[in-house]
């Protein structure tokens, strides 16, 4: 082979190698970078806030109910899985169906929505209280979720007849 022929063959080989490398890498149209949909889906997250929390003064030390509203301003749903408290070693999550209360494993907290725990409906149940609770006391509660970090609350004990709509709303008990 002459030097001129060798250069021509090498130039052609380099050109083909370059073309193969470019087609293998692909541009953004060929799927080489993540799509906006994938990026958005991985960034979606719940953003939870608890408001209006209260425990009505219980009649005895057998049990007490807990009520609050969880607001999720995030683009992803979450689940309330459990709760703990300084006044009970057994805090249960209850739903009410056909006027009957029963324990459940979790509650959904919808994306851009609310979960209301209220009298006559879904609620927390503090079983076998460790101490007497009276109006003016405070109960420490920690809510645990599937995706979000726990929320710690100092929940006021209100009168037995208190309702969240009764002017005694204690908004802002979101972790102090």
PDB file of C-alpha atoms in Angstrom:
ATOM      1  CA  UNK A   1       0.000   0.000   0.000  1.00  0.00           C
ATOM      2  CA  UNK A   2       1.157   3.437  -0.800  1.00  0.00           C
ATOM      3  CA  UNK A   3       1.208   6.152   1.853  1.00  0.00           C
ATOM      4  CA  UNK A   4      -1.630   7.927   0.053  1.00  0.00           C
ATOM      5  CA  UNK A   5      -3.841   4.802   0.044  1.00  0.00           C
ATOM      6  CA  UNK A   6      -3.098   4.154   3.733  1.00  0.00           C
ATOM      7  CA  UNK A   7      -4.200   7.720   4.599  1.00  0.00           C
ATOM      8  CA  UNK A   8      -7.413   7.316   2.607  1.00  0.00           C
ATOM      9  CA  UNK A   9      -8.265   4.011   4.316  1.00  0.00           C
ATOM     10  CA  UNK A  10      -7.501   5.460   7.790  1.00  0.00           C
ATOM     11  CA  UNK A  11      -9.596   8.571   7.090  1.00  0.00           C
ATOM     12  CA  UNK A  12     -12.545   6.457   5.965  1.00  0.00           C
ATOM     13  CA  UNK A  13     -12.234   4.195   9.023  1.00  0.00           C
ATOM     14  CA  UNK A  14     -12.130   7.183  11.388  1.00  0.00           C
ATOM     15  CA  UNK A  15     -15.167   8.739   9.704  1.00  0.00           C
ATOM     16  CA  UNK A  16     -17.166   5.510  10.083  1.00  0.00           C
ATOM     17  CA  UNK A  17     -16.087   5.098  13.721  1.00  0.00           C
ATOM     18  CA  UNK A  18     -17.168   8.676  14.475  1.00  0.00           C
ATOM     19  CA  UNK A  19     -20.555   8.142  12.807  1.00  0.00           C
ATOM     20  CA  UNK A  20     -21.134   4.939  14.810  1.00  0.00           C
ATOM     21  CA  UNK A  21     -20.234   6.672  18.092  1.00  0.00           C
ATOM     22  CA  UNK A  22     -22.580   9.585  17.417  1.00  0.00           C
ATOM     23  CA  UNK A  23     -25.509   7.349  16.561  1.00  0.00           C
ATOM     24  CA  UNK A  24     -24.921   5.208  19.676  1.00  0.00           C
ATOM     25  CA  UNK A  25     -24.913   8.218  22.018  1.00  0.00           C
ATOM     26  CA  UNK A  26     -28.084   9.719  20.645  1.00  0.00           C
ATOM     27  CA  UNK A  27     -29.427  13.158  21.449  1.00  0.00           C
ATOM     28  CA  UNK A  28     -32.254  14.170  23.742  1.00  0.00           C
ATOM     29  CA  UNK A  29     -34.742  13.185  21.058  1.00  0.00           C
ATOM     30  CA  UNK A  30     -33.388   9.650  21.109  1.00  0.00           C
ATOM     31  CA  UNK A  31     -33.951   9.192  24.814  1.00  0.00           C
ATOM     32  CA  UNK A  32     -30.429  10.107  25.919  1.00  0.00           C
ATOM     33  CA  UNK A  33     -31.643  12.391  28.726  1.00  0.00           C
ATOM     34  CA  UNK A  34     -34.430  11.990  31.246  1.00  0.00           C
ATOM     35  CA  UNK A  35     -37.809  13.268  30.174  1.00  0.00           C
ATOM     36  CA  UNK A  36     -39.581  16.059  32.021  1.00  0.00           C
ATOM     37  CA  UNK A  37     -42.248  13.551  33.119  1.00  0.00           C
ATOM     38  CA  UNK A  38     -39.711  11.289  34.839  1.00  0.00           C
ATOM     39  CA  UNK A  39     -38.009  14.220  36.544  1.00  0.00           C
ATOM     40  CA  UNK A  40     -41.339  15.608  37.787  1.00  0.00           C
ATOM     41  CA  UNK A  41     -42.522  12.218  39.055  1.00  0.00           C
ATOM     42  CA  UNK A  42     -39.387  11.702  41.136  1.00  0.00           C
ATOM     43  CA  UNK A  43     -39.678  15.213  42.598  1.00  0.00           C
ATOM     44  CA  UNK A  44     -43.343  14.899  43.628  1.00  0.00           C
ATOM     45  CA  UNK A  45     -43.624  14.593  47.391  1.00  0.00           C
ATOM     46  CA  UNK A  46     -46.230  15.011  50.108  1.00  0.00           C
ATOM     47  CA  UNK A  47     -46.097  18.209  52.203  1.00  0.00           C
ATOM     48  CA  UNK A  48     -48.001  17.628  55.423  1.00  0.00           C
ATOM     49  CA  UNK A  49     -49.212  19.998  58.121  1.00  0.00           C
ATOM     50  CA  UNK A  50     -51.335  19.207  61.178  1.00  0.00           C
ATOM     51  CA  UNK A  51     -53.843  21.761  62.482  1.00  0.00           C
ATOM     52  CA  UNK A  52     -56.745  21.950  64.908  1.00  0.00           C
ATOM     53  CA  UNK A  53     -55.485  19.119  67.113  1.00  0.00           C
ATOM     54  CA  UNK A  54     -57.249  18.446  70.414  1.00  0.00           C
ATOM     55  CA  UNK A  55     -58.122  15.688  72.875  1.00  0.00           C
ATOM     56  CA  UNK A  56     -61.448  16.047  74.695  1.00  0.00           C
ATOM     57  CA  UNK A  57     -61.189  15.490  78.437  1.00  0.00           C
ATOM     58  CA  UNK A  58     -61.964  11.784  78.878  1.00  0.00           C
ATOM     59  CA  UNK A  59     -64.523  10.443  81.338  1.00  0.00           C
ATOM     60  CA  UNK A  60     -62.031   7.927  82.776  1.00  0.00           C
ATOM     61  CA  UNK A  61     -58.548   6.496  82.141  1.00  0.00           C
ATOM     62  CA  UNK A  62     -59.775   3.725  79.833  1.00  0.00           C
ATOM     63  CA  UNK A  63     -59.504   5.720  76.598  1.00  0.00           C
ATOM     64  CA  UNK A  64     -59.461   9.143  74.966  1.00  0.00           C
ATOM     65  CA  UNK A  65     -60.027  10.308  71.406  1.00  0.00           C
ATOM     66  CA  UNK A  66     -57.720  12.492  69.348  1.00  0.00           C
ATOM     67  CA  UNK A  67     -58.818  14.796  66.543  1.00  0.00           C
ATOM     68  CA  UNK A  68     -56.999  16.973  63.995  1.00  0.00           C
ATOM     69  CA  UNK A  69     -56.751  17.831  60.329  1.00  0.00           C
ATOM     70  CA  UNK A  70     -53.802  16.783  58.167  1.00  0.00           C
ATOM     71  CA  UNK A  71     -53.401  18.976  55.096  1.00  0.00           C
ATOM     72  CA  UNK A  72     -51.229  17.765  52.226  1.00  0.00           C
ATOM     73  CA  UNK A  73     -50.191  20.606  49.909  1.00  0.00           C
ATOM     74  CA  UNK A  74     -47.842  18.299  47.980  1.00  0.00           C
ATOM     75  CA  UNK A  75     -48.321  16.566  44.657  1.00  0.00           C
ATOM     76  CA  UNK A  76     -47.977  13.059  46.124  1.00  0.00           C
ATOM     77  CA  UNK A  77     -50.271  11.163  48.473  1.00  0.00           C
ATOM     78  CA  UNK A  78     -49.083   9.741  51.785  1.00  0.00           C
ATOM     79  CA  UNK A  79     -50.445   7.419  54.484  1.00  0.00           C
ATOM     80  CA  UNK A  80     -50.805   7.951  58.217  1.00  0.00           C
ATOM     81  CA  UNK A  81     -49.464   4.641  59.551  1.00  0.00           C
ATOM     82  CA  UNK A  82     -49.359   5.075  63.311  1.00  0.00           C
ATOM     83  CA  UNK A  83     -49.178   7.413  66.273  1.00  0.00           C
ATOM     84  CA  UNK A  84     -47.396   7.354  69.615  1.00  0.00           C
ATOM     85  CA  UNK A  85     -48.018   9.383  72.743  1.00  0.00           C
ATOM     86  CA  UNK A  86     -46.754  10.049  76.241  1.00  0.00           C
ATOM     87  CA  UNK A  87     -50.183   9.180  77.710  1.00  0.00           C
ATOM     88  CA  UNK A  88     -50.661   5.728  76.166  1.00  0.00           C
ATOM     89  CA  UNK A  89     -48.549   2.809  75.006  1.00  0.00           C
ATOM     90  CA  UNK A  90     -51.399   1.821  72.665  1.00  0.00           C
ATOM     91  CA  UNK A  91     -52.473   4.579  70.264  1.00  0.00           C
ATOM     92  CA  UNK A  92     -54.805   3.173  67.616  1.00  0.00           C
ATOM     93  CA  UNK A  93     -56.117   4.542  64.336  1.00  0.00           C
ATOM     94  CA  UNK A  94     -59.904   4.113  64.113  1.00  0.00           C
ATOM     95  CA  UNK A  95     -62.506   4.561  61.419  1.00  0.00           C
ATOM     96  CA  UNK A  96     -66.247   4.739  61.908  1.00  0.00           C
ATOM     97  CA  UNK A  97     -68.450   2.864  59.454  1.00  0.00           C
ATOM     98  CA  UNK A  98     -72.223   2.547  60.011  1.00  0.00           C
ATOM     99  CA  UNK A  99     -71.787   4.090  63.479  1.00  0.00           C
ATOM    100  CA  UNK A 100     -69.326   1.335  64.432  1.00  0.00           C
ATOM    101  CA  UNK A 101     -65.739   2.052  65.384  1.00  0.00           C
ATOM    102  CA  UNK A 102     -62.958  -0.280  64.239  1.00  0.00           C
ATOM    103  CA  UNK A 103     -59.178  -0.195  64.178  1.00  0.00           C
ATOM    104  CA  UNK A 104     -57.435   0.176  60.790  1.00  0.00           C
ATOM    105  CA  UNK A 105     -53.804  -0.037  59.672  1.00  0.00           C
ATOM    106  CA  UNK A 106     -53.600   3.361  57.981  1.00  0.00           C
ATOM    107  CA  UNK A 107     -55.402   6.376  56.564  1.00  0.00           C
ATOM    108  CA  UNK A 108     -54.747   7.880  53.153  1.00  0.00           C
ATOM    109  CA  UNK A 109     -53.671  11.514  53.041  1.00  0.00           C
ATOM    110  CA  UNK A 110     -54.492  12.529  49.443  1.00  0.00           C
ATOM    111  CA  UNK A 111     -52.222  14.719  47.330  1.00  0.00           C
ATOM    112  CA  UNK A 112     -53.404  18.337  47.486  1.00  0.00           C
ATOM    113  CA  UNK A 113     -56.081  17.274  49.975  1.00  0.00           C
ATOM    114  CA  UNK A 114     -56.972  16.693  53.608  1.00  0.00           C
ATOM    115  CA  UNK A 115     -57.479  13.919  56.113  1.00  0.00           C
ATOM    116  CA  UNK A 116     -59.895  14.992  58.850  1.00  0.00           C
ATOM    117  CA  UNK A 117     -59.877  13.105  62.127  1.00  0.00           C
ATOM    118  CA  UNK A 118     -63.038  14.267  63.911  1.00  0.00           C
ATOM    119  CA  UNK A 119     -65.779  13.293  66.330  1.00  0.00           C
ATOM    120  CA  UNK A 120     -68.125  10.710  64.843  1.00  0.00           C
ATOM    121  CA  UNK A 121     -65.592   9.848  62.131  1.00  0.00           C
ATOM    122  CA  UNK A 122     -62.008   8.744  61.697  1.00  0.00           C
ATOM    123  CA  UNK A 123     -59.884   9.468  64.781  1.00  0.00           C
ATOM    124  CA  UNK A 124     -56.986   8.507  67.030  1.00  0.00           C
ATOM    125  CA  UNK A 125     -57.743   6.419  70.115  1.00  0.00           C
ATOM    126  CA  UNK A 126     -55.472   6.547  73.160  1.00  0.00           C
ATOM    127  CA  UNK A 127     -56.067   3.275  75.032  1.00  0.00           C
ATOM    128  CA  UNK A 128     -55.420   2.602  78.768  1.00  0.00           C
ATOM    129  CA  UNK A 129     -54.239   6.082  79.708  1.00  0.00           C
ATOM    130  CA  UNK A 130     -51.144   6.309  81.917  1.00  0.00           C
ATOM    131  CA  UNK A 131     -52.449   9.394  83.728  1.00  0.00           C
ATOM    132  CA  UNK A 132     -55.620  11.381  84.206  1.00  0.00           C
ATOM    133  CA  UNK A 133     -56.237  14.060  81.601  1.00  0.00           C
ATOM    134  CA  UNK A 134     -57.963  17.316  82.480  1.00  0.00           C
ATOM    135  CA  UNK A 135     -58.869  20.368  80.436  1.00  0.00           C
ATOM    136  CA  UNK A 136     -55.755  22.521  80.110  1.00  0.00           C
ATOM    137  CA  UNK A 137     -53.306  19.580  80.051  1.00  0.00           C
ATOM    138  CA  UNK A 138     -51.122  18.825  77.047  1.00  0.00           C
ATOM    139  CA  UNK A 139     -50.607  15.469  75.327  1.00  0.00           C
ATOM    140  CA  UNK A 140     -47.476  14.781  73.281  1.00  0.00           C
ATOM    141  CA  UNK A 141     -48.291  12.969  70.028  1.00  0.00           C
ATOM    142  CA  UNK A 142     -46.079  11.795  67.192  1.00  0.00           C
ATOM    143  CA  UNK A 143     -47.715  10.931  63.863  1.00  0.00           C
ATOM    144  CA  UNK A 144     -45.814   8.541  61.561  1.00  0.00           C
ATOM    145  CA  UNK A 145     -46.244   8.320  57.815  1.00  0.00           C
ATOM    146  CA  UNK A 146     -45.317   6.093  54.911  1.00  0.00           C
ATOM    147  CA  UNK A 147     -43.276   8.781  53.100  1.00  0.00           C
ATOM    148  CA  UNK A 148     -43.073  11.915  55.228  1.00  0.00           C
ATOM    149  CA  UNK A 149     -41.033  12.586  58.337  1.00  0.00           C
ATOM    150  CA  UNK A 150     -42.924  12.234  61.618  1.00  0.00           C
ATOM    151  CA  UNK A 151     -44.945  15.189  62.888  1.00  0.00           C
ATOM    152  CA  UNK A 152     -44.659  15.922  66.618  1.00  0.00           C
ATOM    153  CA  UNK A 153     -47.484  17.769  68.324  1.00  0.00           C
ATOM    154  CA  UNK A 154     -48.282  19.206  71.731  1.00  0.00           C
ATOM    155  CA  UNK A 155     -52.026  18.624  71.742  1.00  0.00           C
ATOM    156  CA  UNK A 156     -54.247  20.502  74.197  1.00  0.00           C
ATOM    157  CA  UNK A 157     -56.827  18.692  76.290  1.00  0.00           C
ATOM    158  CA  UNK A 158     -60.114  20.543  75.809  1.00  0.00           C
ATOM    159  CA  UNK A 159     -63.524  20.332  77.490  1.00  0.00           C
ATOM    160  CA  UNK A 160     -65.539  17.164  76.910  1.00  0.00           C
ATOM    161  CA  UNK A 161     -67.935  19.045  74.601  1.00  0.00           C
ATOM    162  CA  UNK A 162     -65.281  20.851  72.530  1.00  0.00           C
ATOM    163  CA  UNK A 163     -65.414  20.529  68.744  1.00  0.00           C
ATOM    164  CA  UNK A 164     -62.951  21.833  66.178  1.00  0.00           C
ATOM    165  CA  UNK A 165     -65.725  24.030  64.765  1.00  0.00           C
ATOM    166  CA  UNK A 166     -66.638  25.368  68.211  1.00  0.00           C
ATOM    167  CA  UNK A 167     -64.279  28.320  68.152  1.00  0.00           C
ATOM    168  CA  UNK A 168     -61.555  26.489  70.029  1.00  0.00           C
ATOM    169  CA  UNK A 169     -59.447  25.685  66.980  1.00  0.00           C
ATOM    170  CA  UNK A 170     -55.807  25.375  67.931  1.00  0.00           C
ATOM    171  CA  UNK A 171     -54.220  25.750  64.510  1.00  0.00           C
ATOM    172  CA  UNK A 172     -50.490  25.879  64.364  1.00  0.00           C
ATOM    173  CA  UNK A 173     -49.750  22.921  66.651  1.00  0.00           C
ATOM    174  CA  UNK A 174     -47.415  21.556  64.033  1.00  0.00           C
ATOM    175  CA  UNK A 175     -44.377  20.430  65.851  1.00  0.00           C
ATOM    176  CA  UNK A 176     -43.515  22.681  68.791  1.00  0.00           C
TER     177      UNK A 176
END
